[in-house]
GROMACS .gro file of C-alpha atoms in nm:
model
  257
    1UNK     CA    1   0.000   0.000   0.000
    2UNK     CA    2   0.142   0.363  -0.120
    3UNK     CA    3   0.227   0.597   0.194
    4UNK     CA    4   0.003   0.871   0.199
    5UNK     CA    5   0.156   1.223   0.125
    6UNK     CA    6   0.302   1.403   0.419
    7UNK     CA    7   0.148   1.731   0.428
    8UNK     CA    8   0.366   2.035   0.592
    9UNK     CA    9   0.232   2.338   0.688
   10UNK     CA   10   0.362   2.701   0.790
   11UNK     CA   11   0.141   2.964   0.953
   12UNK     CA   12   0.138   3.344   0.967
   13UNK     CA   13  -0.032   3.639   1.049
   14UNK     CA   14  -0.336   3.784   0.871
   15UNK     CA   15  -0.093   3.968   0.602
   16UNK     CA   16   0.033   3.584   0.497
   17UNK     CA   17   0.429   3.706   0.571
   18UNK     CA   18   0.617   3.452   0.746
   19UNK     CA   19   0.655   3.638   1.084
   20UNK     CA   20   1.002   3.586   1.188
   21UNK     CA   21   1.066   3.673   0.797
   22UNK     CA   22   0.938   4.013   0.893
   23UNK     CA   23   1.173   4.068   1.158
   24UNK     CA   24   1.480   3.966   1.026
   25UNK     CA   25   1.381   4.258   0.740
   26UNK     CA   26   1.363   4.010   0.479
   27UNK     CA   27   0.977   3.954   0.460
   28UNK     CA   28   0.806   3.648   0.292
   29UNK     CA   29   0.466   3.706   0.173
   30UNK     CA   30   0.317   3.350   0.130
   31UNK     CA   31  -0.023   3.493   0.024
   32UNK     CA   32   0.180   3.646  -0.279
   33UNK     CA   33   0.334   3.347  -0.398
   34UNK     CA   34   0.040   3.062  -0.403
   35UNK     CA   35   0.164   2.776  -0.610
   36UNK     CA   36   0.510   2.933  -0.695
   37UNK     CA   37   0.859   2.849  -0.592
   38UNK     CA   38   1.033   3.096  -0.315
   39UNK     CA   39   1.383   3.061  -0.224
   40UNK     CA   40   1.491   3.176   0.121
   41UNK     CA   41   1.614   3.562   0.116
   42UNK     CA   42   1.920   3.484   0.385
   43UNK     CA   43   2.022   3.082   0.417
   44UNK     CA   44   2.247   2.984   0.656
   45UNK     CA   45   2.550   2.858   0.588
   46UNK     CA   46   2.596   2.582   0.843
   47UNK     CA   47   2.271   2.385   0.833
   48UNK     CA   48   2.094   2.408   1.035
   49UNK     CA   49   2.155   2.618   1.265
   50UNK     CA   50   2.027   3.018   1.354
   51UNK     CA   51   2.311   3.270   1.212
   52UNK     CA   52   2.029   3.514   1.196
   53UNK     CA   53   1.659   3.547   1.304
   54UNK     CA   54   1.575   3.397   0.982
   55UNK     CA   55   1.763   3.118   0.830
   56UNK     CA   56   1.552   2.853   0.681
   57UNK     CA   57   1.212   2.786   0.617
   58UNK     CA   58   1.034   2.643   0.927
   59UNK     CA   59   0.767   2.381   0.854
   60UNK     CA   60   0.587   2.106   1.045
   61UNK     CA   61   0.345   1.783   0.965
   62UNK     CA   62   0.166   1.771   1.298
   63UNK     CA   63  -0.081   2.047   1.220
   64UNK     CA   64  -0.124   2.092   1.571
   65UNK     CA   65   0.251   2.188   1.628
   66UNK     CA   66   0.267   2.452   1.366
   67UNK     CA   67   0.200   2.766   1.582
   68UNK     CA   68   0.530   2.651   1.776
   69UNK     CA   69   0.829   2.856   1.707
   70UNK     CA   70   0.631   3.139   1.460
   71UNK     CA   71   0.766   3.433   1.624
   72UNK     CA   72   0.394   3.588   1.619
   73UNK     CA   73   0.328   3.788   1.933
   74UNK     CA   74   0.119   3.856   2.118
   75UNK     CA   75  -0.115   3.579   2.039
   76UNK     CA   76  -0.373   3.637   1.780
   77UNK     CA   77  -0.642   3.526   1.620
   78UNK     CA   78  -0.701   3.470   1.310
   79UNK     CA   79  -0.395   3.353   1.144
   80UNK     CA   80  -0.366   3.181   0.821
   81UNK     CA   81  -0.223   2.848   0.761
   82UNK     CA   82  -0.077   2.737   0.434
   83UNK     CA   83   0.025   2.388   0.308
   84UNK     CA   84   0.360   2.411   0.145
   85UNK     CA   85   0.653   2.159  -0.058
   86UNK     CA   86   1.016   2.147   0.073
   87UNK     CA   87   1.224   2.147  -0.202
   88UNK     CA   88   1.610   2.096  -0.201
   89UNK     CA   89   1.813   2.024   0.075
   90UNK     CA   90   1.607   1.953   0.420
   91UNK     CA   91   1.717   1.915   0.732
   92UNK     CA   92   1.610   1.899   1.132
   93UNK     CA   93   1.749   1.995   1.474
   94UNK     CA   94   1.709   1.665   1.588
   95UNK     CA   95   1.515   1.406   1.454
   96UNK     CA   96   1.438   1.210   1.793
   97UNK     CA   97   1.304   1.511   1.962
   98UNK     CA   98   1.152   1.745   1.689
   99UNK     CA   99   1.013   1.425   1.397
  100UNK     CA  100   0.684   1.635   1.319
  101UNK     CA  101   0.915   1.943   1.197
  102UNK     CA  102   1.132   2.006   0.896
  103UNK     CA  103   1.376   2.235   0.753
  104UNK     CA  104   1.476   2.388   0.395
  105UNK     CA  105   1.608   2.628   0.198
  106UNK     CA  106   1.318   2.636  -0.086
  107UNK     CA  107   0.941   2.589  -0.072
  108UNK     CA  108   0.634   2.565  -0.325
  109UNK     CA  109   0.351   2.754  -0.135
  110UNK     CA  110   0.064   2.477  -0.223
  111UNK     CA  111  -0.252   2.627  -0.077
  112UNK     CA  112  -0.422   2.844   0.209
  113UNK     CA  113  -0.634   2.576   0.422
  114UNK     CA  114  -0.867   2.608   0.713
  115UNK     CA  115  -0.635   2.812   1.048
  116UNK     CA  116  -0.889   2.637   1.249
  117UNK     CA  117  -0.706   2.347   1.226
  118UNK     CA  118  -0.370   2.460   1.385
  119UNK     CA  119  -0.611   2.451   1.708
  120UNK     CA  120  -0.685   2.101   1.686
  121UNK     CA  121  -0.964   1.921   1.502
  122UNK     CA  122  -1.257   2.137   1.711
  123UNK     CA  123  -1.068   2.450   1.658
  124UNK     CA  124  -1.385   2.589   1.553
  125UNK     CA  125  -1.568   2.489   1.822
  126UNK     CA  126  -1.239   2.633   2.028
  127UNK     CA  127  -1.293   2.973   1.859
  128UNK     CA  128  -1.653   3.011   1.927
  129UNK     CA  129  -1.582   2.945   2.325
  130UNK     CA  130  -1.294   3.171   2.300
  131UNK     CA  131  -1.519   3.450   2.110
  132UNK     CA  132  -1.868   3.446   2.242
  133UNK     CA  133  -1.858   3.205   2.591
  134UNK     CA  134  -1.590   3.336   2.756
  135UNK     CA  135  -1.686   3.716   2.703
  136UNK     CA  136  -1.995   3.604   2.827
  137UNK     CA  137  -1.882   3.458   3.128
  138UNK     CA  138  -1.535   3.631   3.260
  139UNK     CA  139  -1.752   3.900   3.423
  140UNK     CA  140  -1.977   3.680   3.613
  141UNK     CA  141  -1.650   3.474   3.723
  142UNK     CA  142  -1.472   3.808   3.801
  143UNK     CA  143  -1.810   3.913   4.018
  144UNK     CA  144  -1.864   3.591   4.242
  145UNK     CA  145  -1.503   3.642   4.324
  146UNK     CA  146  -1.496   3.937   4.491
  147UNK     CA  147  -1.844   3.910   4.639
  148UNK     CA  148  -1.706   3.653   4.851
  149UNK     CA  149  -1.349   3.560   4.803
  150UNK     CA  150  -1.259   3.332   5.117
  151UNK     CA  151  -1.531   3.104   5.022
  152UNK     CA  152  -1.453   3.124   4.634
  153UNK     CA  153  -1.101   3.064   4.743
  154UNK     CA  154  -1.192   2.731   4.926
  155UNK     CA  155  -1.444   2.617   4.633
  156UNK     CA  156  -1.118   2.663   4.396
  157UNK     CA  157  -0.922   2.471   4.652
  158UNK     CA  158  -1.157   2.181   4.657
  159UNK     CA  159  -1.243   2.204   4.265
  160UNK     CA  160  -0.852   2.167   4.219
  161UNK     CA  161  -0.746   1.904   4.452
  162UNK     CA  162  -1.089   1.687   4.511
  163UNK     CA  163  -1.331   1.756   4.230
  164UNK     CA  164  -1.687   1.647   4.300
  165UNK     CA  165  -1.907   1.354   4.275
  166UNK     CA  166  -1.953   1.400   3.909
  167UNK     CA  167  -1.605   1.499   3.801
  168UNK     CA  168  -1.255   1.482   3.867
  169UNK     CA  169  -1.010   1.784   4.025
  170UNK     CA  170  -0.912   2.026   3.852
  171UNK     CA  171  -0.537   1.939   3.849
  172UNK     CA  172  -0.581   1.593   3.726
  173UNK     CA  173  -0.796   1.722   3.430
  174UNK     CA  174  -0.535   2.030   3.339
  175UNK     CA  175  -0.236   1.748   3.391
  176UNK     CA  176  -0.422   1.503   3.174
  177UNK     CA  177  -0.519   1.772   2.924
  178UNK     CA  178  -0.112   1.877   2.839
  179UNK     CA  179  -0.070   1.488   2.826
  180UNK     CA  180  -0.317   1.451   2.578
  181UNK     CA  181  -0.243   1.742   2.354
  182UNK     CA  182   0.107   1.619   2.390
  183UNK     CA  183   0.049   1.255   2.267
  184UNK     CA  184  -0.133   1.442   1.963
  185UNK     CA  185   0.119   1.699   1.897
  186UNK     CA  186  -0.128   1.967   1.985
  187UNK     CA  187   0.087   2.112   2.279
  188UNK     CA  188   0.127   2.441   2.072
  189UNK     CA  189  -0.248   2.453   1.951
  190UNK     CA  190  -0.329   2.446   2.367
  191UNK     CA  191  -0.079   2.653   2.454
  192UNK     CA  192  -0.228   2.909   2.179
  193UNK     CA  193  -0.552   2.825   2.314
  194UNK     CA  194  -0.509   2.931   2.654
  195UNK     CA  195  -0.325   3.264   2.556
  196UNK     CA  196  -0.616   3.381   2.355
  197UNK     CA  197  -0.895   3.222   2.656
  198UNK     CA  198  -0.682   3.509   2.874
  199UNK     CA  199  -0.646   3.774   2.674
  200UNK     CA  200  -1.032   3.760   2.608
  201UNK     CA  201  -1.086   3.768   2.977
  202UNK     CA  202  -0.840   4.082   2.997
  203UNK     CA  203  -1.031   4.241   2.723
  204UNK     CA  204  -1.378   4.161   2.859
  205UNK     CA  205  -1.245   4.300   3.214
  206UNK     CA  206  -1.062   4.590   3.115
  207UNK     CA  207  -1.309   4.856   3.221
  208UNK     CA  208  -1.400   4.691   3.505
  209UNK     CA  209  -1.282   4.722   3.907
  210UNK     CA  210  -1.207   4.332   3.928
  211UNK     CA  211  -0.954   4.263   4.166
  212UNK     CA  212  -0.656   4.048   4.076
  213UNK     CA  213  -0.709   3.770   4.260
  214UNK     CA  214  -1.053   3.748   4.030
  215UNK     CA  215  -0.860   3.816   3.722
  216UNK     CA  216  -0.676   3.502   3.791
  217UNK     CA  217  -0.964   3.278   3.884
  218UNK     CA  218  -1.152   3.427   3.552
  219UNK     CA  219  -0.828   3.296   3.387
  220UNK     CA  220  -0.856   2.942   3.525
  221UNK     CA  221  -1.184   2.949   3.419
  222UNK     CA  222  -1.126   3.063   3.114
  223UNK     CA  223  -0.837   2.846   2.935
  224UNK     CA  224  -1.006   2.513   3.151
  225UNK     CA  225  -1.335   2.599   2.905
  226UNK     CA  226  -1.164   2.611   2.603
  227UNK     CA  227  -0.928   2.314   2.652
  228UNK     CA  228  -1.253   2.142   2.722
  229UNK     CA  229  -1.373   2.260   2.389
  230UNK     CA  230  -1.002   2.161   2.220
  231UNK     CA  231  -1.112   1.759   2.403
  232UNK     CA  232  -1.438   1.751   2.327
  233UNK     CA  233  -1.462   1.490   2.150
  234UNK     CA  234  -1.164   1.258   2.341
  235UNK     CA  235  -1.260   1.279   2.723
  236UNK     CA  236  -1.565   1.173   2.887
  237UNK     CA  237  -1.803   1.434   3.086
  238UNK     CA  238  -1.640   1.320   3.398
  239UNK     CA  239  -1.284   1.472   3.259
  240UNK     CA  240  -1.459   1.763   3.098
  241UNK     CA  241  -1.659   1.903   3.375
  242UNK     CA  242  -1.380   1.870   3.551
  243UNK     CA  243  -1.156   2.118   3.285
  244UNK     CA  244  -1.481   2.322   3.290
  245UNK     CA  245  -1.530   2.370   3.667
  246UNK     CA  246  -1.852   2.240   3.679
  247UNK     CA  247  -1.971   2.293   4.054
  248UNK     CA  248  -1.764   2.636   4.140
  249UNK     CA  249  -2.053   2.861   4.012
  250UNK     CA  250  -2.215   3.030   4.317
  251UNK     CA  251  -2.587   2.980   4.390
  252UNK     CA  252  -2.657   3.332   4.288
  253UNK     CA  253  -2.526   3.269   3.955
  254UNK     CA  254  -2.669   2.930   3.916
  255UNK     CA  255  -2.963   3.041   3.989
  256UNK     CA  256  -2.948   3.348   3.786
  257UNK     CA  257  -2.860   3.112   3.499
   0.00000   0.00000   0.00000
């Protein structure tokens, strides 16, 4: 039976330019070269290592790794994720640590696909937590904090170390979730994942008097709900509620919802 095709992948920004291209001054616009040949501006010399910030093309087969190493920050959303062909010469940093990435001089840019996927295979699902269910929530977590942080405090305690009857703690679940992701070669997609869960809880919370101490249990809630979303469809509602914090809403809330 013929191997199927290995597919690599690059991601960028919303302009298509290879980020780190950008800073070494020697941008790469892959939305300007679709199905054409581009040979890298600045190659090193002694492959393959860094002589500048630039100095090979940076590609990966594990979809879920390819927002490692981009040099886009702070963490946005969208990017855009293209499919590409090494060409030439290829090489790795080491081949028993880093198999899901590759190196070259030369690439064909072969297509824009779906950016959802550098989240994971729910990334859309991932999005639409990030976008519309956290915004909606970060308040209302911010708000039972400080209306009564000593008991929040101990629910958090409990939710982390114990869980509840219907779900695990909250350790196990986040310690289980970077397992996971890391079996799948997602650990960058949840790593991105949890940056933007936070900095949609900073933005919803940003005109508001929250206290610290809230701002960090909205961000526990936050990147826990959108892991969740990222596992959907591998973990059973007993390791999900327990991402989620299923239990730590307060009765006002509960019973507001």
């Amino acid at each position: 039976m013929p191997r199927k095709p290995v597919t690599w992948y690059i991601a960028t920004p919303a302009d298509g330019i290879i980020e780190m291209s950008r800073q070494a001054g020697t941008p790469v616009n892959l939305a300007a070269h679709v199905g054409k040949v581009i040979d890298h501006p600045n190659p090193c010399r002694a492959k393959w290592y860094d002589e500048s910030r630039f100095s090979y093309f940076r590609m990966v087969k594990r979809v879920g790794e390819v927002l490692e190493d981009t040099g886009i920050w702070p963490v946005t959303w969208p990017v855009r994720l293209w499919s590409v062909e090494p060409l030439g010469e290829t090489g790795n940093w080491s081949q028993r640590y880093y198999p899901y990435r590759l190196l070259s001089h030369q690439i064909r840019v072969l297509e824009e696909t779906d950016p959802h996927l550098a989240l994971g295979p729910c990334g859309r699902d991932v999005v639409s937590v990030v976008q519309q269910e956290i915004p909606e929530r970060a308040a209302r977590w911010a708000a039972d904090w400080d209306a009564d942080p000593e008991g929040m405090s101990n629910r958090k305690w409990n939710w982390e170390q114990c869980g509840g009857p219907t779900c695990g703690s909250g350790r196990w679940a986040d310690s289980l979730a970077m397992s996971v992701s890391h079996n799948h070669r997602e650990s960058a997609a949840q790593t991105w994942i949890e940056h933007l869960a936070r900095d949609t809880v900073d933005h919803t919370l940003a005109d508001t008097d929250a206290s610290m101490m809230a701002r960090c249990y909205a961000y526990s809630r936050a990147t826990g709900l959108a892991v969740a979303a990222q596992h959907q469809n591998r973990f059973e509602p007993y390791i999900l509620d327990a991402l989620r914090g299923v239990g730590l809403d307060s009765s006002a809330a509960v019973a507001a919802a």
